[in-house]
Amino acid sequence: MRKIKEVIQMNKELDLLIEKCIEYIKASNNIYLASHIQPDGDNIGSLLALGRAIEKLNKNVHIIKVDNIPKDYQFLPNMHLFKELNTEKDIDLFIALDSGDIDRLGIAKDMALKAKKLINIDHHITNENFGDLNIVLPTASATGEIVYRIIKEMDVEMDEDISTCLYVAISTDTGSFMYDSTTKYTHLVAADLLSKDIDLNNIIVNIYQSRTLERTRLFIESLNTLDILKKGKIAIVKVTQDMLKTCRATLEDAEGIVSFIRDIENVEVACILKEVNKEEIKVSLRSKKKVDVSNISLRFNGGGHKRAAGCTIYDNIENAKKLILNEIYNVI
Ligand code: AMP
Ligand code: MN
Ligand code: MN
């Protein structure tokens, strides 16, 4: 584990930011965190890990539930920390995790703005540095990897609960340690977390091996809309409200379809269009080797990473398909 310590110390600037972050936490009593819209494993895992670590310092911790927590993550420890939005007057400190811009905080945005101090911890290259203190590290595989470094420096034991949440954060955001963002440090951190006797089988079964039948049916329906374009380099599918009704599924159940079509031989860019309503389409993009999809999503005020990004297009699904394909054609 000496190596991890070396990595932490390698970056003096990061050391100082982490020191400052811990200073802010220790000087505060009422500490608020919040999920982002459509929270994922990295967001939820990082929140529960940092939330629990702060709770262990005997602070009042609230994690504001901005959106539904997907069923896959409800087995995680310390879910009691998640609370509905409330109108607390005194927010000493607000910490945003895994949120590239302040609008990602949805209904919690106003709380973040009125807090005495705002810390922004993230790994999105598109991050807008909206905090009083910004710990933004685009080379980190997951926000959970940054939170790991912070907790290591706090006077708090990295217990089984915290380790479980961080493992989930990192495992999900690296596509099970497969994305380019995975480094040897990611594996060193994962090894340290595994040394805390976490129940890996329980994590894997809950996250990767509990697909509902509704979700499975939605996969089938959606794959029936598969369009392969530009000599097999682009794969695109749709999920409409009608399909959700037929399958008794929710939009959350579309998770995983886009990576499935990215994995088709020769596909470079994969795209899924999710119909939130007739004029609002949530787009998810994935790439394999060359294309930086965060640049495409930025054209529609979205964000993300090189290999995984997203945005919302306010138009009907057929127009949204044309608009996004035009942008993909420009870079492929
Ligand atoms: P998704 O396609 O929803 O799984 O998201 C892939 C990546 O893109 C994640 O890192 C998200 O944080 C980011 N992302 C997705 N949608 C948006 C958006 N509307 N604005 C900014 N970033 C987004
Ligand atoms: Mn996220
Ligand atoms: Mn993330």
Coordinates of C-alpha atoms and ligand atoms in Angstrom, one line a residue:
M1 CA 0.0 0.0 0.0
R2 CA 3.1 2.2 0.1
K3 CA 2.6 2.8 -3.6
I4 CA -0.9 4.3 -3.1
K5 CA 0.6 6.8 -0.6
E6 CA 3.3 7.7 -3.2
V7 CA 0.6 8.3 -5.8
I8 CA -1.3 10.6 -3.4
Q9 CA 1.9 12.5 -2.6
M10 CA 3.0 12.7 -6.2
N11 CA 0.7 15.5 -6.9
K12 CA 1.4 18.4 -4.5
E13 CA -1.4 20.6 -5.8
L14 CA -4.0 17.8 -5.3
D15 CA -2.6 17.3 -1.7
L16 CA -3.3 20.9 -0.9
L17 CA -6.8 20.8 -2.3
I18 CA -7.6 17.6 -0.3
E19 CA -6.1 19.2 2.8
K20 CA -8.4 22.3 2.3
C21 CA -11.4 20.0 1.7
I22 CA -10.8 18.2 5.0
E23 CA -10.3 21.5 6.8
Y24 CA -13.7 22.7 5.5
I25 CA -15.4 19.5 6.6
K26 CA -13.9 19.6 10.0
A27 CA -14.9 23.3 10.5
S28 CA -18.6 22.6 9.5
N29 CA -21.5 21.1 11.4
N30 CA -24.4 20.9 8.9
I31 CA -23.0 19.3 5.8
Y32 CA -25.1 18.6 2.8
L33 CA -24.4 16.4 -0.2
A34 CA -26.6 15.8 -3.2
S35 CA -26.9 13.3 -5.9
H36 CA -27.0 14.4 -9.6
I37 CA -29.9 13.9 -11.9
Q38 CA -30.3 10.2 -12.9
P39 CA -27.7 9.1 -10.3
D40 CA -25.3 6.3 -11.3
G41 CA -23.1 3.9 -9.4
D42 CA -20.2 6.4 -9.1
N43 CA -22.4 9.1 -7.9
I44 CA -24.3 7.0 -5.3
G45 CA -21.2 5.1 -4.2
S46 CA -19.2 8.2 -3.7
L47 CA -22.0 10.0 -1.8
L48 CA -22.5 7.1 0.6
A49 CA -18.8 6.6 1.2
L50 CA -18.1 10.3 1.9
G51 CA -21.4 10.8 3.7
R52 CA -20.6 7.9 6.0
A53 CA -17.0 9.1 6.6
I54 CA -18.2 12.5 7.5
E55 CA -20.9 11.0 9.8
K56 CA -18.1 9.2 11.6
L57 CA -16.6 12.6 12.4
N58 CA -19.9 13.3 14.3
K59 CA -21.2 15.8 11.9
N60 CA -24.8 16.3 10.7
V61 CA -24.9 14.8 7.3
H62 CA -27.7 14.9 4.7
I63 CA -27.5 13.5 1.2
I64 CA -30.3 15.1 -0.8
K65 CA -32.1 12.7 -3.1
V66 CA -32.4 14.6 -6.3
D67 CA -33.8 11.8 -8.4
N68 CA -34.8 8.1 -8.0
I69 CA -32.1 5.8 -6.8
P70 CA -32.1 2.8 -9.2
K71 CA -33.0 -0.5 -7.7
D72 CA -29.5 -2.0 -8.5
Y73 CA -27.9 0.3 -5.8
Q74 CA -30.4 0.0 -3.0
F75 CA -28.5 -2.8 -1.3
L76 CA -25.7 -0.4 -0.5
P77 CA -25.0 0.3 3.2
N78 CA -26.1 3.5 4.9
M79 CA -28.9 4.4 2.5
H80 CA -30.6 6.1 5.5
L81 CA -28.3 9.1 4.8
F82 CA -30.4 9.8 1.7
K83 CA -33.1 12.4 2.5
E84 CA -35.8 14.2 0.6
L85 CA -35.1 17.9 -0.2
N86 CA -35.6 20.1 2.8
T87 CA -35.4 23.8 3.5
E88 CA -32.6 23.9 6.0
K89 CA -31.5 27.5 6.7
D90 CA -28.0 26.8 7.8
I91 CA -25.9 25.0 5.4
D92 CA -22.3 25.2 6.5
L93 CA -21.0 23.2 3.7
F94 CA -22.4 21.7 0.5
I95 CA -20.4 19.0 -1.4
A96 CA -21.3 18.1 -5.0
L97 CA -19.9 14.8 -6.3
D98 CA -19.6 13.6 -9.9
S99 CA -21.4 16.6 -11.3
G100 CA -19.8 18.4 -14.2
D101 CA -22.0 21.5 -13.9
I102 CA -24.2 22.9 -11.2
D103 CA -27.5 22.2 -13.1
R104 CA -26.7 18.5 -12.7
L105 CA -27.8 19.0 -9.1
G106 CA -31.4 19.5 -10.2
I107 CA -33.6 20.5 -7.3
A108 CA -30.6 20.8 -4.9
K109 CA -28.9 23.5 -7.0
D110 CA -30.4 26.3 -4.9
M111 CA -29.1 24.7 -1.7
A112 CA -25.6 24.5 -3.2
L113 CA -25.8 28.2 -4.1
K114 CA -26.9 29.3 -0.7
A115 CA -24.4 27.2 1.3
K116 CA -21.7 29.1 3.1
K117 CA -19.1 27.0 1.3
L118 CA -19.4 24.8 -1.8
I119 CA -17.0 22.0 -2.7
N120 CA -17.0 20.4 -6.2
I121 CA -15.4 17.0 -6.4
D122 CA -15.4 15.5 -9.9
H123 CA -13.6 13.8 -12.7
H124 CA -15.5 15.1 -15.8
I125 CA -13.2 16.8 -18.3
T126 CA -16.1 19.2 -19.0
N127 CA -16.4 20.3 -15.3
E128 CA -17.2 24.0 -14.9
N129 CA -15.4 24.6 -11.6
F130 CA -18.5 26.0 -10.0
G131 CA -17.3 25.5 -6.3
D132 CA -15.4 27.6 -3.8
L133 CA -13.1 24.7 -3.8
N134 CA -12.8 22.5 -6.9
I135 CA -11.2 19.1 -6.8
V136 CA -11.5 18.2 -10.4
L137 CA -9.2 15.4 -11.7
P138 CA -10.1 14.2 -15.2
T139 CA -7.4 11.5 -15.0
A140 CA -9.3 9.8 -12.2
S141 CA -11.3 6.8 -13.4
A142 CA -14.2 7.7 -11.1
T143 CA -15.2 10.3 -8.6
G144 CA -15.0 7.4 -6.2
E145 CA -11.2 7.2 -6.8
I146 CA -10.9 10.9 -5.7
V147 CA -13.1 10.3 -2.7
Y148 CA -10.9 7.3 -1.7
R149 CA -7.9 9.7 -1.6
I150 CA -9.8 12.2 0.5
I151 CA -11.0 9.6 3.1
K152 CA -7.5 8.1 3.3
E153 CA -6.4 11.5 4.5
M154 CA -9.3 12.0 7.0
D155 CA -9.0 10.6 10.5
V156 CA -11.6 7.9 9.6
E157 CA -11.2 4.2 9.2
M158 CA -11.8 2.9 5.7
D159 CA -14.3 0.4 6.9
E160 CA -16.2 -2.4 5.0
D161 CA -19.2 -0.1 4.3
I162 CA -17.1 2.7 2.9
S163 CA -15.0 0.3 0.9
T164 CA -18.1 -1.4 -0.6
C165 CA -19.5 1.9 -1.8
L166 CA -16.2 3.0 -3.3
Y167 CA -15.7 -0.3 -5.0
V168 CA -19.1 0.0 -6.6
A169 CA -18.4 3.6 -7.7
I170 CA -15.1 2.6 -9.4
S171 CA -16.3 -0.7 -10.8
T172 CA -19.4 0.8 -12.4
D173 CA -17.7 4.0 -13.8
T174 CA -14.9 2.0 -15.4
G175 CA -17.2 -0.5 -17.1
S176 CA -15.8 -3.2 -14.8
F177 CA -12.3 -1.8 -15.1
M178 CA -12.4 -1.9 -19.0
Y179 CA -12.5 1.8 -20.0
D180 CA -9.3 3.7 -21.0
S181 CA -9.7 5.7 -17.8
T182 CA -8.6 2.6 -15.8
T183 CA -5.0 2.9 -14.7
K184 CA -2.7 0.9 -12.5
Y185 CA -3.7 3.2 -9.6
T186 CA -7.4 2.3 -10.2
H187 CA -6.4 -1.3 -9.6
L188 CA -4.2 -0.4 -6.6
V189 CA -7.2 1.4 -5.0
A190 CA -9.5 -1.5 -5.9
A191 CA -7.0 -3.9 -4.3
D192 CA -6.9 -1.9 -1.1
L193 CA -10.7 -1.8 -1.0
L194 CA -10.9 -5.6 -1.5
S195 CA -8.5 -6.0 1.4
K196 CA -11.3 -4.7 3.7
D197 CA -13.2 -8.0 3.3
I198 CA -16.0 -6.6 1.2
D199 CA -18.5 -9.1 -0.1
L200 CA -17.6 -9.0 -3.8
N201 CA -20.1 -11.7 -4.8
N202 CA -22.9 -9.7 -3.3
I203 CA -21.8 -6.6 -5.1
I204 CA -21.6 -8.4 -8.5
V205 CA -24.9 -10.2 -8.2
N206 CA -26.7 -7.0 -7.2
I207 CA -25.2 -4.8 -9.8
Y208 CA -24.5 -7.0 -12.8
Q209 CA -26.6 -10.1 -12.4
S210 CA -30.0 -9.0 -11.3
R211 CA -31.5 -7.7 -14.6
T212 CA -35.3 -7.8 -14.3
L213 CA -37.5 -9.4 -17.0
E214 CA -39.0 -5.9 -17.7
R215 CA -35.5 -4.6 -18.5
T216 CA -34.7 -7.7 -20.6
R217 CA -37.8 -7.2 -22.6
L218 CA -36.9 -3.5 -23.2
F219 CA -33.5 -4.7 -24.4
I220 CA -35.2 -6.9 -27.0
E221 CA -37.7 -4.2 -28.1
S222 CA -34.9 -1.5 -28.3
L223 CA -32.5 -3.8 -30.2
N224 CA -35.2 -4.3 -32.8
T225 CA -34.7 -0.6 -33.7
L226 CA -31.0 -1.0 -34.3
D227 CA -29.7 1.1 -37.2
I228 CA -26.1 0.4 -38.5
L229 CA -24.7 3.3 -40.5
K230 CA -21.4 4.5 -42.1
K231 CA -20.1 1.0 -43.0
G232 CA -20.8 -0.3 -39.6
K233 CA -19.1 2.4 -37.6
I234 CA -22.2 3.9 -36.1
A235 CA -24.9 1.9 -34.1
I236 CA -28.0 3.7 -33.0
V237 CA -31.2 2.5 -31.2
K238 CA -34.3 4.1 -29.7
V239 CA -36.4 3.7 -26.6
T240 CA -39.8 5.3 -26.8
Q241 CA -42.5 5.8 -24.2
D242 CA -44.7 3.2 -26.1
M243 CA -41.9 0.6 -25.7
L244 CA -41.7 1.3 -22.0
K245 CA -45.4 0.8 -21.7
T246 CA -45.3 -2.5 -23.6
C247 CA -42.5 -3.8 -21.5
R248 CA -43.8 -2.3 -18.2
A249 CA -40.3 -0.8 -17.9
T250 CA -38.9 2.6 -17.0
L251 CA -36.3 4.8 -18.7
E252 CA -33.9 3.6 -16.0
D253 CA -34.2 0.1 -17.5
A254 CA -32.5 1.4 -20.7
E255 CA -29.2 1.4 -18.8
G256 CA -26.7 -1.0 -20.5
I257 CA -28.3 -1.0 -24.0
V258 CA -25.9 1.5 -25.4
S259 CA -22.8 -0.3 -24.2
F260 CA -24.2 -3.5 -25.7
I261 CA -24.4 -2.0 -29.2
R262 CA -21.0 -0.4 -28.8
D263 CA -19.6 -3.9 -28.4
I264 CA -20.7 -4.9 -31.9
E265 CA -17.7 -5.6 -34.1
N266 CA -16.3 -2.4 -36.0
V267 CA -18.7 0.0 -34.3
E268 CA -16.9 3.1 -33.2
V269 CA -19.8 5.3 -31.9
A270 CA -22.9 3.9 -30.3
C271 CA -25.9 6.0 -29.5
I272 CA -29.3 5.5 -27.7
L273 CA -32.2 8.0 -27.9
K274 CA -34.4 7.8 -24.9
E275 CA -37.8 9.5 -25.2
V276 CA -38.5 11.3 -21.9
N277 CA -41.6 12.9 -23.6
K278 CA -42.5 13.9 -27.1
E279 CA -40.2 16.9 -27.1
E280 CA -37.4 15.8 -24.8
I281 CA -34.9 13.1 -25.8
K282 CA -32.1 12.0 -23.5
V283 CA -29.1 10.9 -25.6
S284 CA -26.3 8.6 -24.4
L285 CA -23.1 8.2 -26.4
R286 CA -20.3 5.6 -26.2
S287 CA -17.2 5.2 -28.3
K288 CA -14.5 2.6 -28.6
K289 CA -11.2 3.8 -29.9
K290 CA -11.0 7.2 -31.7
V291 CA -13.9 9.5 -31.2
D292 CA -14.2 11.8 -28.2
V293 CA -18.0 11.7 -27.6
S294 CA -17.9 14.4 -24.9
N295 CA -17.3 16.9 -27.8
I296 CA -20.5 15.7 -29.5
S297 CA -22.6 16.0 -26.4
L298 CA -21.2 19.5 -25.6
R299 CA -22.8 20.7 -28.9
F300 CA -26.2 20.0 -27.1
N301 CA -25.1 21.5 -23.8
G302 CA -24.3 18.0 -22.4
G303 CA -21.1 16.7 -21.1
G304 CA -19.2 13.6 -20.0
H305 CA -16.0 11.8 -20.9
K306 CA -14.1 10.7 -24.1
R307 CA -15.7 7.3 -24.2
A308 CA -19.1 8.0 -22.4
A309 CA -21.1 11.1 -22.7
G310 CA -24.7 12.4 -22.7
C311 CA -27.0 15.3 -23.5
T312 CA -30.6 16.2 -23.9
I313 CA -32.2 17.3 -27.2
Y314 CA -35.4 19.2 -27.0
D315 CA -37.2 17.9 -30.1
N316 CA -39.1 14.8 -31.2
I317 CA -37.2 11.5 -31.4
E318 CA -36.9 11.5 -35.2
N319 CA -35.5 15.0 -35.4
A320 CA -33.2 14.3 -32.4
K321 CA -31.9 11.3 -34.3
K322 CA -31.1 13.4 -37.4
L323 CA -29.4 16.1 -35.3
I324 CA -27.2 13.8 -33.4
L325 CA -26.3 11.7 -36.4
N326 CA -25.2 14.9 -38.2
E327 CA -22.8 15.7 -35.4
I328 CA -21.5 12.1 -35.4
Y329 CA -20.9 12.2 -39.2
N330 CA -18.7 15.2 -38.7
V331 CA -16.2 13.3 -36.5
I332 CA -16.3 9.8 -37.8
Ligands
AMP1 P1 -25.0 8.3 -19.5 O1 -25.1 8.2 -20.9 O2 -26.3 8.9 -18.9 O3 -24.7 7.0 -18.8 O4 -23.9 9.3 -19.1 C1 -22.6 9.1 -19.6 C2 -21.7 10.2 -19.0 O5 -22.0 11.5 -19.6 C3 -21.7 10.4 -17.5 O6 -20.4 10.6 -17.1 C4 -22.6 11.6 -17.3 O7 -22.1 12.2 -16.1 C5 -22.4 12.4 -18.5 N1 -23.7 13.0 -18.9 C6 -24.8 12.4 -19.3 N2 -25.8 13.3 -19.6 C7 -25.3 14.5 -19.3 C8 -25.8 15.8 -19.4 N3 -27.1 16.1 -19.8 N4 -25.0 16.8 -19.1 C9 -23.7 16.6 -18.7 N5 -23.2 15.4 -18.6 C10 -23.9 14.3 -18.9
MN2 MN -22.2 10.1 -12.8
MN3 MN -18.3 9.5 -12.6

